[in-house]
Coordinates of C-alpha atoms and ligand atoms in Angstrom, one line a residue:
M1 CA 98.0 135.8 105.0
C2 CA 98.9 139.6 104.9
G3 CA 99.3 141.6 108.1
I4 CA 97.2 143.8 110.1
V5 CA 97.5 146.3 112.0
A6 CA 95.5 149.1 113.6
Y7 CA 96.0 151.7 116.5
I8 CA 93.7 154.0 118.2
G9 CA 94.9 155.9 121.5
P10 CA 96.9 159.1 122.1
R11 CA 100.1 157.8 120.6
E12 CA 101.2 158.5 116.9
A13 CA 99.6 156.3 115.3
Y14 CA 101.9 155.7 111.9
P15 CA 104.8 154.7 113.5
V16 CA 103.0 152.4 115.6
I17 CA 101.7 150.7 112.1
L18 CA 104.7 151.1 110.6
K19 CA 106.5 148.7 113.1
G20 CA 104.0 145.9 113.5
L21 CA 104.0 146.1 109.7
K22 CA 107.3 145.4 109.5
R23 CA 106.8 142.7 112.6
L24 CA 104.3 141.1 110.5
E25 CA 105.9 141.3 107.1
Y26 CA 106.3 137.5 106.5
R27 CA 102.8 137.4 106.3
G28 CA 103.0 138.6 102.4
Y29 CA 104.8 141.5 101.3
D30 CA 103.8 142.4 98.0
S31 CA 103.1 145.7 98.9
S32 CA 101.3 147.6 101.7
G33 CA 99.6 150.5 103.0
V34 CA 98.5 152.5 105.7
A35 CA 94.9 155.6 106.4
L36 CA 95.1 157.9 109.0
L37 CA 92.4 159.9 110.6
N38 CA 93.2 162.6 111.8
G39 CA 90.3 164.8 110.7
D40 CA 90.1 163.9 107.4
L41 CA 91.2 160.3 105.5
R42 CA 94.2 159.9 104.3
V43 CA 95.1 156.5 102.1
Y44 CA 98.9 155.7 101.5
K45 CA 99.5 152.6 99.8
K46 CA 103.0 151.1 97.7
K47 CA 103.1 148.1 95.9
G48 CA 106.6 146.6 97.6
K49 CA 108.0 145.8 100.9
V50 CA 107.1 147.9 103.6
N51 CA 109.9 149.7 103.8
E52 CA 108.8 151.3 100.4
L53 CA 106.0 152.4 101.2
E54 CA 107.8 153.9 104.0
E55 CA 110.4 156.1 102.2
S56 CA 107.5 156.9 99.9
L57 CA 105.8 159.0 103.1
I58 CA 108.5 160.6 104.1
G59 CA 107.7 164.6 103.8
K60 CA 103.8 163.5 104.3
D61 CA 102.0 164.2 106.3
V62 CA 101.0 160.9 108.9
H63 CA 99.6 162.6 111.7
A64 CA 96.5 160.6 113.2
H65 CA 95.5 159.0 116.7
A66 CA 93.7 156.9 114.6
G67 CA 95.5 153.8 111.8
I68 CA 94.9 150.9 110.5
G69 CA 98.2 149.5 107.7
H70 CA 98.4 146.4 105.7
T71 CA 100.4 144.0 104.2
R72 CA 99.0 141.6 101.7
W73 CA 100.1 137.8 99.4
A74 CA 98.1 138.5 97.4
T75 CA 94.6 136.7 96.3
H76 CA 92.8 138.8 93.8
G77 CA 94.6 141.1 91.7
E78 CA 98.2 141.1 90.8
P79 CA 100.0 143.5 93.3
S80 CA 100.1 146.6 92.4
D81 CA 99.7 150.2 94.1
R82 CA 95.8 149.7 93.1
N83 CA 95.2 146.5 94.5
A84 CA 97.4 147.3 97.9
H85 CA 95.2 148.1 101.0
P86 CA 93.8 149.9 103.3
H87 CA 91.1 150.1 100.2
Q88 CA 88.1 153.3 100.0
S89 CA 85.0 153.3 99.6
A90 CA 82.9 155.0 96.9
N91 CA 82.3 157.9 98.4
G92 CA 85.2 158.0 99.9
K93 CA 84.9 158.1 103.7
L94 CA 84.9 154.9 104.9
A95 CA 89.0 152.6 104.7
M96 CA 89.5 148.8 105.0
I97 CA 91.9 146.8 105.0
H98 CA 91.3 142.7 104.7
N99 CA 92.7 139.3 105.0
G100 CA 91.1 136.7 103.9
I101 CA 88.8 136.2 100.0
I102 CA 85.5 137.0 99.9
E103 CA 84.6 133.8 97.1
N104 CA 80.7 135.2 96.1
Y105 CA 82.7 138.1 95.1
A106 CA 82.3 138.7 91.9
Q107 CA 78.0 138.6 92.4
L108 CA 78.5 140.8 95.2
K109 CA 80.2 143.0 92.4
T110 CA 77.6 142.9 89.7
E111 CA 74.4 143.8 92.5
L112 CA 77.0 146.8 93.5
Q113 CA 77.7 147.8 89.4
K114 CA 74.3 147.2 89.0
K115 CA 73.3 150.7 91.3
G116 CA 76.4 152.4 89.1
Y117 CA 79.0 151.7 91.7
V118 CA 82.6 152.1 89.4
F119 CA 85.8 149.8 90.9
K120 CA 89.2 151.1 91.1
S121 CA 91.0 147.6 91.6
D122 CA 90.5 143.8 91.5
T123 CA 90.3 143.1 94.4
D124 CA 87.6 141.2 96.4
T125 CA 87.9 143.7 99.5
E126 CA 87.0 146.8 98.0
V127 CA 83.8 144.9 96.7
L128 CA 83.0 144.2 100.4
L129 CA 83.9 147.5 101.1
N130 CA 81.0 149.3 99.0
F131 CA 78.8 146.7 99.6
I132 CA 79.4 147.5 103.5
E133 CA 78.8 151.7 102.0
D134 CA 75.9 150.9 100.1
I135 CA 74.0 149.1 103.0
H136 CA 75.1 152.0 105.2
E137 CA 74.2 154.9 103.1
N138 CA 70.5 153.1 101.9
N139 CA 70.0 151.3 104.9
Q140 CA 70.3 154.9 106.4
C141 CA 72.1 152.2 109.8
G142 CA 75.2 153.0 111.0
L143 CA 78.3 151.6 110.3
E144 CA 78.4 148.6 112.5
E145 CA 75.3 147.6 111.8
A146 CA 75.8 147.9 108.6
V147 CA 78.9 145.7 108.7
R148 CA 76.8 143.4 110.9
I149 CA 74.7 143.0 107.5
A150 CA 77.2 142.8 104.8
L151 CA 79.4 139.6 106.9
K152 CA 76.0 137.9 106.8
R153 CA 76.1 137.4 103.3
V154 CA 79.3 136.9 103.0
V155 CA 80.5 133.6 102.2
G156 CA 84.5 133.5 102.5
A157 CA 86.9 134.2 105.2
Y158 CA 88.2 137.8 106.3
V159 CA 89.5 139.7 109.5
I160 CA 88.3 143.6 108.0
V161 CA 88.9 146.5 109.8
L162 CA 87.6 149.4 109.4
L163 CA 88.2 153.8 110.1
D164 CA 84.9 155.7 108.6
A165 CA 85.9 159.5 108.7
A166 CA 82.7 160.2 110.0
N167 CA 83.3 159.1 113.3
P168 CA 87.2 159.5 114.4
D169 CA 86.8 157.7 117.6
T170 CA 86.5 154.1 116.5
I171 CA 87.6 151.6 114.8
I172 CA 85.5 148.2 113.5
A173 CA 86.5 145.1 113.1
A174 CA 85.0 141.3 112.0
R175 CA 87.1 138.0 111.8
K176 CA 85.9 135.0 110.8
G177 CA 88.4 132.5 109.7
S178 CA 91.7 135.2 109.8
P179 CA 93.8 135.7 112.8
L180 CA 93.0 138.5 115.2
V181 CA 94.2 139.9 118.1
I182 CA 93.5 143.1 120.3
G183 CA 95.7 144.7 122.4
V184 CA 94.5 146.6 125.0
G185 CA 96.7 148.8 126.9
K186 CA 95.8 152.1 129.1
G187 CA 93.6 154.1 127.3
E188 CA 94.7 152.8 123.7
H189 CA 94.1 149.6 121.9
F190 CA 96.3 147.7 119.2
L191 CA 95.2 145.4 116.8
A192 CA 97.0 143.4 114.7
S193 CA 97.7 139.5 112.9
D194 CA 99.6 138.1 115.4
A195 CA 100.4 139.1 118.9
S196 CA 103.7 140.5 117.6
P197 CA 103.2 144.9 116.8
I198 CA 101.8 144.5 120.5
I199 CA 104.1 142.8 123.1
E200 CA 105.9 145.7 123.1
Y201 CA 103.5 147.9 124.3
T202 CA 100.9 146.2 125.9
K203 CA 101.0 141.7 127.6
E204 CA 97.0 141.7 127.7
V205 CA 95.5 140.5 124.5
V206 CA 92.2 139.0 123.9
Y207 CA 92.1 136.9 120.9
V208 CA 88.5 137.4 118.8
N209 CA 86.7 134.9 117.4
D210 CA 85.3 134.3 114.8
Y211 CA 81.6 136.0 113.9
E212 CA 82.8 138.6 116.2
L213 CA 83.1 142.4 115.9
A214 CA 84.8 144.5 118.2
I215 CA 84.4 148.0 117.7
L216 CA 87.0 150.4 119.7
K217 CA 87.7 153.4 120.7
A218 CA 90.9 154.4 122.7
D219 CA 89.4 153.8 126.8
E220 CA 86.6 151.2 125.6
L221 CA 86.5 147.1 123.9
V222 CA 83.1 146.4 122.8
L223 CA 82.9 142.5 122.1
K224 CA 79.6 141.1 119.6
N225 CA 78.3 138.6 117.9
L226 CA 76.5 139.4 114.5
G227 CA 73.4 139.3 116.2
N228 CA 74.2 141.8 117.9
E229 CA 74.7 140.6 121.6
K230 CA 77.8 141.9 124.0
I231 CA 80.0 139.4 124.8
T232 CA 82.5 139.3 128.0
P233 CA 86.0 139.8 126.2
F234 CA 88.4 137.8 128.1
V235 CA 91.9 139.7 128.3
Q236 CA 94.7 136.9 128.5
K237 CA 97.9 137.7 129.1
L238 CA 100.6 137.0 127.0
D239 CA 104.1 134.9 127.8
L240 CA 105.9 136.5 125.0
E241 CA 109.2 138.8 125.3
L242 CA 110.2 141.3 122.3
A243 CA 113.5 139.3 122.0
A244 CA 111.7 136.5 121.0
I245 CA 110.5 138.2 117.2
E246 CA 114.2 139.9 116.6
K247 CA 116.2 138.4 114.6
G248 CA 119.1 138.9 117.9
G249 CA 121.9 139.2 116.0
Y250 CA 121.5 136.8 113.0
D251 CA 121.5 138.2 109.5
H252 CA 118.0 136.3 109.5
F253 CA 115.1 134.9 110.8
M254 CA 115.7 131.8 109.2
L255 CA 119.5 131.7 110.6
K256 CA 118.2 132.8 114.2
E257 CA 115.6 130.3 114.4
I258 CA 117.6 126.8 112.9
F259 CA 120.5 128.2 115.2
E260 CA 117.4 128.2 118.7
Q261 CA 116.7 124.5 117.9
P262 CA 118.8 122.8 120.8
D263 CA 117.0 126.1 122.8
T264 CA 113.7 124.6 120.9
I265 CA 113.7 120.9 121.9
F266 CA 114.9 121.5 124.8
D267 CA 112.0 123.7 125.7
C268 CA 109.9 120.7 123.8
L269 CA 110.4 118.6 126.4
R270 CA 111.0 120.5 129.7
G271 CA 108.8 119.0 132.1
R272 CA 107.6 116.7 130.1
L273 CA 110.4 114.2 129.5
D274 CA 111.6 112.6 133.1
V275 CA 114.4 110.5 132.4
S276 CA 115.3 109.2 135.1
N277 CA 111.8 108.1 136.4
A278 CA 111.5 107.3 132.9
T279 CA 108.1 108.9 132.1
I280 CA 106.6 111.2 130.1
T281 CA 104.4 114.2 131.9
M282 CA 101.7 115.3 128.7
A283 CA 97.8 116.2 130.1
G284 CA 96.5 116.4 127.0
V285 CA 97.9 112.3 126.1
Q286 CA 97.3 111.4 129.4
N287 CA 93.6 113.1 129.9
N288 CA 92.8 111.8 126.2
I289 CA 94.2 108.8 126.8
E290 CA 91.1 106.5 126.3
H291 CA 90.7 108.4 122.5
L292 CA 94.0 107.5 121.6
K293 CA 95.0 103.9 122.7
L294 CA 91.4 103.1 121.4
A295 CA 91.9 104.4 117.9
N296 CA 91.3 102.4 115.7
R297 CA 93.0 104.9 112.7
I298 CA 95.1 107.6 113.5
I299 CA 95.2 110.2 110.3
M300 CA 98.1 112.5 109.8
V301 CA 96.3 116.0 108.6
A302 CA 98.8 119.3 107.9
C303 CA 100.3 121.2 104.6
G304 CA 103.8 121.4 103.7
T305 CA 106.7 121.3 105.9
S306 CA 103.9 120.1 108.7
W307 CA 102.6 117.4 106.8
H308 CA 106.6 116.2 106.1
A309 CA 106.5 115.8 110.2
G310 CA 103.1 113.8 110.1
L311 CA 105.0 111.8 107.5
I312 CA 107.3 110.6 109.6
A313 CA 105.4 110.6 112.5
E314 CA 103.8 107.9 110.2
Y315 CA 106.2 105.5 110.6
V316 CA 107.0 106.5 114.0
F317 CA 103.2 105.5 115.6
E318 CA 102.8 102.8 113.5
E319 CA 106.3 100.9 114.9
L320 CA 106.1 102.3 118.3
C321 CA 101.7 101.9 119.5
R322 CA 101.0 99.4 116.5
I323 CA 98.0 101.5 114.7
P324 CA 97.6 102.4 111.5
V325 CA 97.9 105.5 110.3
E326 CA 97.0 107.8 107.0
V327 CA 98.5 111.4 106.2
E328 CA 96.9 113.3 104.7
Y329 CA 97.2 117.2 102.9
A330 CA 94.8 119.1 104.3
S331 CA 93.4 120.6 100.8
E332 CA 92.8 117.1 99.3
F333 CA 91.7 115.7 102.5
R334 CA 88.8 118.2 103.4
Y335 CA 87.3 118.3 99.2
R336 CA 86.9 114.7 98.8
N337 CA 84.6 113.1 100.6
P338 CA 86.4 111.0 103.1
V339 CA 85.2 108.0 105.6
I340 CA 85.1 108.3 109.1
H341 CA 84.3 106.0 111.8
K342 CA 83.7 107.4 115.5
G343 CA 87.2 105.7 117.2
D344 CA 89.1 107.7 114.0
V345 CA 91.9 110.5 115.6
I346 CA 93.1 113.2 113.8
F347 CA 96.2 114.6 114.9
A348 CA 96.3 118.1 113.1
I349 CA 100.0 119.3 112.7
S350 CA 100.2 123.3 112.0
Q351 CA 102.7 125.8 113.8
S352 CA 100.6 128.3 112.9
G353 CA 97.3 126.6 113.9
E354 CA 95.9 129.0 111.3
T355 CA 96.8 127.0 108.1
A356 CA 93.0 127.4 106.2
D357 CA 93.1 123.9 104.6
T358 CA 93.7 122.2 107.8
I359 CA 91.3 124.3 109.6
V360 CA 88.3 122.9 107.3
A361 CA 89.7 120.0 107.2
I362 CA 89.7 118.9 111.3
E363 CA 86.3 120.6 111.4
R364 CA 84.5 119.0 108.7
A365 CA 86.7 115.2 110.4
K366 CA 84.5 116.7 113.4
E367 CA 81.4 117.0 112.2
Q368 CA 82.0 113.2 111.6
G369 CA 82.4 112.3 114.8
A370 CA 86.5 112.3 114.9
F371 CA 88.5 112.8 118.1
I372 CA 91.1 116.5 116.7
F373 CA 94.6 116.7 118.3
G374 CA 96.0 119.2 117.7
V375 CA 100.0 119.6 117.4
V376 CA 100.4 123.2 117.0
N377 CA 102.8 126.3 118.3
V378 CA 100.8 129.1 118.2
V379 CA 99.3 129.3 121.9
G380 CA 95.9 130.1 121.4
S381 CA 95.3 130.0 117.3
S382 CA 92.1 128.6 115.5
I383 CA 93.6 125.2 115.5
A384 CA 94.2 124.7 119.6
R385 CA 91.1 125.6 119.8
I386 CA 88.9 123.8 117.3
S387 CA 90.7 120.6 118.6
N388 CA 88.9 118.1 121.3
A389 CA 92.8 118.3 122.8
G390 CA 96.2 118.4 121.8
A391 CA 99.8 119.0 122.9
Y392 CA 101.8 122.4 121.7
T393 CA 105.3 122.8 120.4
H394 CA 107.1 125.3 122.6
A395 CA 109.0 126.0 120.1
G396 CA 108.6 130.0 120.1
P397 CA 107.4 132.6 117.4
E398 CA 109.1 131.4 114.2
I399 CA 108.5 134.3 112.2
G400 CA 111.3 133.0 109.2
V401 CA 109.0 131.7 106.2
A402 CA 110.6 128.9 105.4
S403 CA 109.7 126.7 108.9
T404 CA 112.8 124.7 110.3
K405 CA 112.5 124.8 114.8
A406 CA 108.7 124.6 113.9
F407 CA 109.6 121.2 112.9
T408 CA 111.9 119.8 114.9
A409 CA 109.8 120.9 117.2
Q410 CA 106.9 119.1 115.8
L411 CA 108.9 115.4 115.6
V412 CA 110.1 115.9 119.5
V413 CA 105.8 116.4 120.3
L414 CA 104.8 113.9 117.6
T415 CA 107.2 111.2 119.3
M416 CA 106.7 111.8 122.9
I417 CA 103.1 111.0 122.5
A418 CA 103.5 108.1 120.4
L419 CA 105.8 106.4 123.1
K420 CA 103.0 107.3 125.8
I421 CA 100.4 105.6 124.0
A422 CA 102.7 103.0 123.3
K423 CA 103.5 103.0 126.8
E424 CA 99.9 102.4 127.7
K425 CA 99.2 99.9 124.8
N426 CA 102.0 97.7 125.5
T427 CA 103.4 97.8 122.3
I428 CA 107.2 99.0 123.4
S429 CA 109.2 96.7 125.7
E430 CA 110.6 99.2 129.2
E431 CA 114.2 98.2 127.7
R432 CA 113.1 100.1 124.1
Y433 CA 111.4 102.8 126.3
V434 CA 113.5 103.6 127.8
H435 CA 115.9 103.8 125.2
L436 CA 114.0 106.0 123.5
L437 CA 113.6 108.4 126.2
N438 CA 117.3 108.9 126.8
E439 CA 117.6 109.4 122.7
L440 CA 115.5 112.4 123.3
H441 CA 116.7 114.1 126.5
E442 CA 120.1 113.7 124.5
A443 CA 119.0 115.2 120.9
P444 CA 119.9 119.2 122.4
E445 CA 123.2 118.4 122.7
K446 CA 123.7 116.6 119.8
V447 CA 122.1 119.4 117.6
K448 CA 124.6 121.3 118.9
E449 CA 127.2 119.7 117.7
I450 CA 125.6 119.7 113.6
L451 CA 125.6 123.9 114.2
L452 CA 129.1 123.2 114.0
L453 CA 128.7 122.2 110.7
N454 CA 127.5 126.2 110.3
D455 CA 131.1 127.3 108.5
K456 CA 131.4 123.6 105.8
I457 CA 127.9 123.5 105.0
Q458 CA 128.3 127.7 103.8
E459 CA 131.6 125.9 101.5
L460 CA 129.1 123.3 100.2
A461 CA 127.1 126.2 99.6
E462 CA 129.0 127.9 97.2
K463 CA 130.0 125.0 95.3
Y464 CA 127.0 123.8 94.6
K465 CA 124.4 127.1 94.7
D466 CA 124.3 127.8 90.5
A467 CA 122.9 123.4 90.1
K468 CA 119.9 124.1 88.1
D469 CA 118.0 120.9 89.9
A470 CA 118.6 119.0 92.7
L471 CA 117.4 115.4 93.9
Y472 CA 117.3 114.5 97.4
L473 CA 116.7 110.6 98.7
G474 CA 116.1 108.8 101.7
R475 CA 114.2 105.8 102.9
G476 CA 112.5 104.5 105.6
Y477 CA 112.7 107.8 108.5
N478 CA 115.1 109.5 106.3
F479 CA 112.7 109.0 103.4
P480 CA 110.6 113.2 104.5
V481 CA 113.6 114.0 105.6
A482 CA 114.9 114.1 102.1
L483 CA 111.5 115.5 100.8
E484 CA 111.5 118.6 103.4
G485 CA 115.1 118.9 102.6
A486 CA 113.6 119.7 99.0
L487 CA 111.0 121.8 100.2
K488 CA 113.4 124.0 102.0
L489 CA 116.1 124.4 98.6
K490 CA 112.9 124.8 97.0
E491 CA 111.6 127.4 98.4
I492 CA 114.4 130.1 99.2
S493 CA 117.2 129.3 97.0
Y494 CA 114.3 129.0 93.3
I495 CA 116.7 126.0 92.5
H496 CA 113.6 123.4 91.6
A497 CA 114.9 120.8 93.7
E498 CA 112.8 117.2 94.1
G499 CA 112.9 114.6 97.2
Y500 CA 111.7 111.2 96.5
A501 CA 112.0 107.9 98.0
A502 CA 115.0 106.3 97.0
A503 CA 114.3 103.1 96.0
E504 CA 111.5 104.8 93.8
M505 CA 114.0 106.1 91.8
K506 CA 114.6 104.1 89.1
H507 CA 110.9 104.0 88.8
G508 CA 111.5 106.8 87.2
P509 CA 113.4 109.7 88.7
I510 CA 117.4 107.8 87.5
A511 CA 116.2 109.1 83.8
L512 CA 117.2 112.8 85.4
V513 CA 120.8 111.8 86.7
D514 CA 124.0 113.0 85.0
E515 CA 127.2 114.8 85.9
N516 CA 125.7 118.6 86.7
L517 CA 122.6 116.3 89.2
P518 CA 123.3 116.8 92.8
V519 CA 121.4 114.6 94.6
V520 CA 121.6 114.5 98.3
F521 CA 121.2 111.5 100.4
V522 CA 119.8 111.4 103.8
A523 CA 122.0 108.7 104.8
T524 CA 122.1 108.3 108.6
K525 CA 122.8 104.7 110.1
D526 CA 119.7 102.7 110.6
S527 CA 118.3 99.7 109.9
Y528 CA 118.1 100.4 105.7
H529 CA 121.6 101.6 105.5
E530 CA 122.3 98.5 103.5
K531 CA 120.1 99.8 100.8
I532 CA 120.9 103.2 100.8
I533 CA 124.1 102.6 99.7
S534 CA 123.4 100.7 97.1
N535 CA 121.0 103.5 96.1
I536 CA 123.6 105.9 96.4
Q537 CA 126.2 103.0 94.2
E538 CA 123.1 103.7 91.6
I539 CA 123.8 106.7 90.9
K540 CA 127.5 107.4 91.0
A541 CA 127.5 104.7 88.1
R542 CA 125.5 107.5 86.2
K543 CA 127.6 110.2 87.6
G544 CA 125.0 112.2 89.4
K545 CA 127.3 114.4 92.5
V546 CA 126.6 112.3 95.6
V547 CA 126.0 114.4 98.6
A548 CA 125.0 112.9 101.7
V549 CA 124.3 113.0 105.0
I550 CA 126.0 110.7 107.2
S551 CA 126.4 109.2 110.6
E552 CA 129.7 109.8 112.7
G553 CA 131.2 106.6 112.1
D554 CA 130.6 105.7 108.5
E555 CA 133.2 104.5 106.7
T556 CA 131.5 103.5 103.1
I557 CA 129.5 106.3 102.1
P558 CA 132.3 108.9 102.2
Q559 CA 134.0 106.9 100.2
L560 CA 131.3 107.4 97.4
S561 CA 130.0 110.6 98.3
E562 CA 131.5 113.5 96.7
D563 CA 131.2 115.7 99.9
I564 CA 129.6 114.6 103.6
M565 CA 127.6 116.1 106.5
V566 CA 128.2 114.7 109.5
V567 CA 125.7 114.1 112.3
P568 CA 125.8 112.6 115.6
Q569 CA 124.6 109.0 115.8
A570 CA 120.7 108.2 117.2
D571 CA 118.4 106.2 117.3
E572 CA 116.5 105.9 113.4
L573 CA 113.3 107.3 115.4
V574 CA 114.7 110.1 116.0
A575 CA 117.3 110.5 113.7
P576 CA 114.5 113.0 111.2
M577 CA 115.5 115.7 114.4
L578 CA 119.3 115.9 113.8
S579 CA 119.3 114.7 110.2
V580 CA 117.4 117.4 108.7
I581 CA 119.5 120.5 110.7
P582 CA 122.4 120.4 107.9
L583 CA 119.8 120.4 104.8
Q584 CA 118.2 123.3 106.4
L585 CA 121.9 125.5 107.2
F586 CA 122.6 124.8 103.0
A587 CA 119.4 126.1 102.1
Y588 CA 119.1 128.3 104.1
H589 CA 123.5 128.9 103.2
I590 CA 122.4 129.1 98.7
G591 CA 119.9 131.4 99.4
V592 CA 122.1 134.1 101.1
A593 CA 125.0 133.1 98.3
K594 CA 122.5 133.3 95.7
G595 CA 121.4 137.1 96.4
Y596 CA 117.8 136.4 98.2
D597 CA 115.1 137.5 101.0
V598 CA 115.1 133.8 102.6
D599 CA 113.4 135.4 105.1
K600 CA 111.0 136.5 102.8
P601 CA 110.9 133.9 99.5
R602 CA 108.9 135.3 96.7
N603 CA 105.4 134.4 96.2
L604 CA 105.4 132.8 100.0
A605 CA 103.9 133.5 102.5
K606 CA 104.3 132.1 107.3
S607 CA 100.7 131.6 107.4
V608 CA 98.5 130.1 104.3
T609 CA 95.3 131.6 106.2
V610 CA 93.5 131.4 102.2
E611 CA 92.6 128.2 100.7
Ligands
LIG701 C1 107.2 125.5 103.9 C2 105.9 126.1 105.7 C3 105.1 125.8 105.0 C4 104.5 125.8 106.3 C5 103.2 125.3 105.6 C6 101.8 124.9 106.8 O1 108.8 125.8 104.7 O2 106.4 126.6 105.8 O3 105.0 125.0 104.1 O4 104.9 124.2 106.4 O5 101.8 126.7 105.1 O6 102.0 125.9 107.7 P1 101.4 125.4 109.2 O7 102.2 124.6 109.6 O8 101.6 126.5 109.8 O9 99.9 124.7 109.8

């Protein structure tokens, strides 16, 4: 949430920052701004997307070799020019950008108001900035020291980056709870919320940890903790190509990412799944197999789409490993007082690895002795680092705000983990084990086949785009797929959609059904097939319009459906990786047909780093 970029060095800072903001726009896009330092401190900001900022700056003086930029997802204060970042301190000498929430801002604000401070915005950021300025002026200490003192009083999460007109050769940044990466170039430094604005210039990066301060000059990087002790920066080489974060000829990142799924699933399996020797190699699982196989209980903790992956994993783990599984919204789990035992294993599932609720949930569970296993996409992210062990999903950068390829990669990784544990526990027959390895191996080719439905699904999207509501139904492994299909439709097309367990529908939602309601059934061939056919009949009897995702060779459901999307046959345990893909395309094409910006749906941001 919120994207930040900063630059100091011999280049023109503005173009570097502007390009970086465009790459980070998926993190928030209700307003943006830059502060540039070239003798004087100039701050430009604008409500709306980064393009609007760019247009407003045509003809303005943007010459500078040090600058900071921000693209916002509003927390405190509505989206407006006034609330956009960077903010300037009361004396006009400091400019700051912030990602996160200062929870005790009201108290700090009152203290500052008593001292005569007047605020120009409604943001918590301006409060923190003036708090820093006040300490800087009244304690007569340097800015670095003032930041350190201020942060010791701050409750909440932040990445802050400051420019000081009095020190034009230095940028100061600090982190707690929100991501921050430094790019180390030759005689220059970059700073950003993730590596995407940086990789064009350097692949050497330093991930800043919580409670660390970075003091950047063009040719010097000093890292310190809040106790003013120096920390040796750990410089890593990024394994990321520029092409991976560009659209590559697709109209939208979302479509590109849907189409990448044969490759991302393949990459996820590569080096792990060996069908000829019937093995799965996953060091994170193997090295911790005792914890995993002796688990009394597994708790999947996640949010949104990742939570849906956890729900599917519940079915997979319980069937294969015979370990009881609970699936929790991280946002609920963290505030409850959950009963956690030493033998519990928590799976933290997250694309970004930075979701605030998931981070806090696993920190709490870890404190109580649970073993944390991370299933994360972004390498080096906070959840990956907090976890005791883990497995990356290797889906590559996911930039479209609606998660697609990260979801299927999560399913692949979770299924492989379950298979590995089941093998160790002897809760799976050799025959079923080998069968499922083959099913996973075949998944990328089957996904390729499904993607051939794209044109047909685009036509269906035209037909259904004016629906006011939609119901998504599934059973068993496909029940969470129905939830995911409904979520995709909601977030991309703003059509109200509900996902439900198909049999549960008659306990309430069936009242919604009439001749105008599209009801999307996820009804591939599985052990629930006969049952879901009865549910389809129930909808048909009430004149609902049935749209069904079915398996090749199904002769019954087409006769009951208004429209069908046919996917290759697969074992029911692997089916969700396939049946979700037509639903991703359906949501995408409806969003596009309605003229929405599907990569940046309203009110959303890719990485939810606030609670
Ligand atoms: C929906 C979506 C969100 C995320 C959720 C968790 O398309 O992307 O629901 O799944 O915000 O994010 P991660 O997986 O990064 O923890």
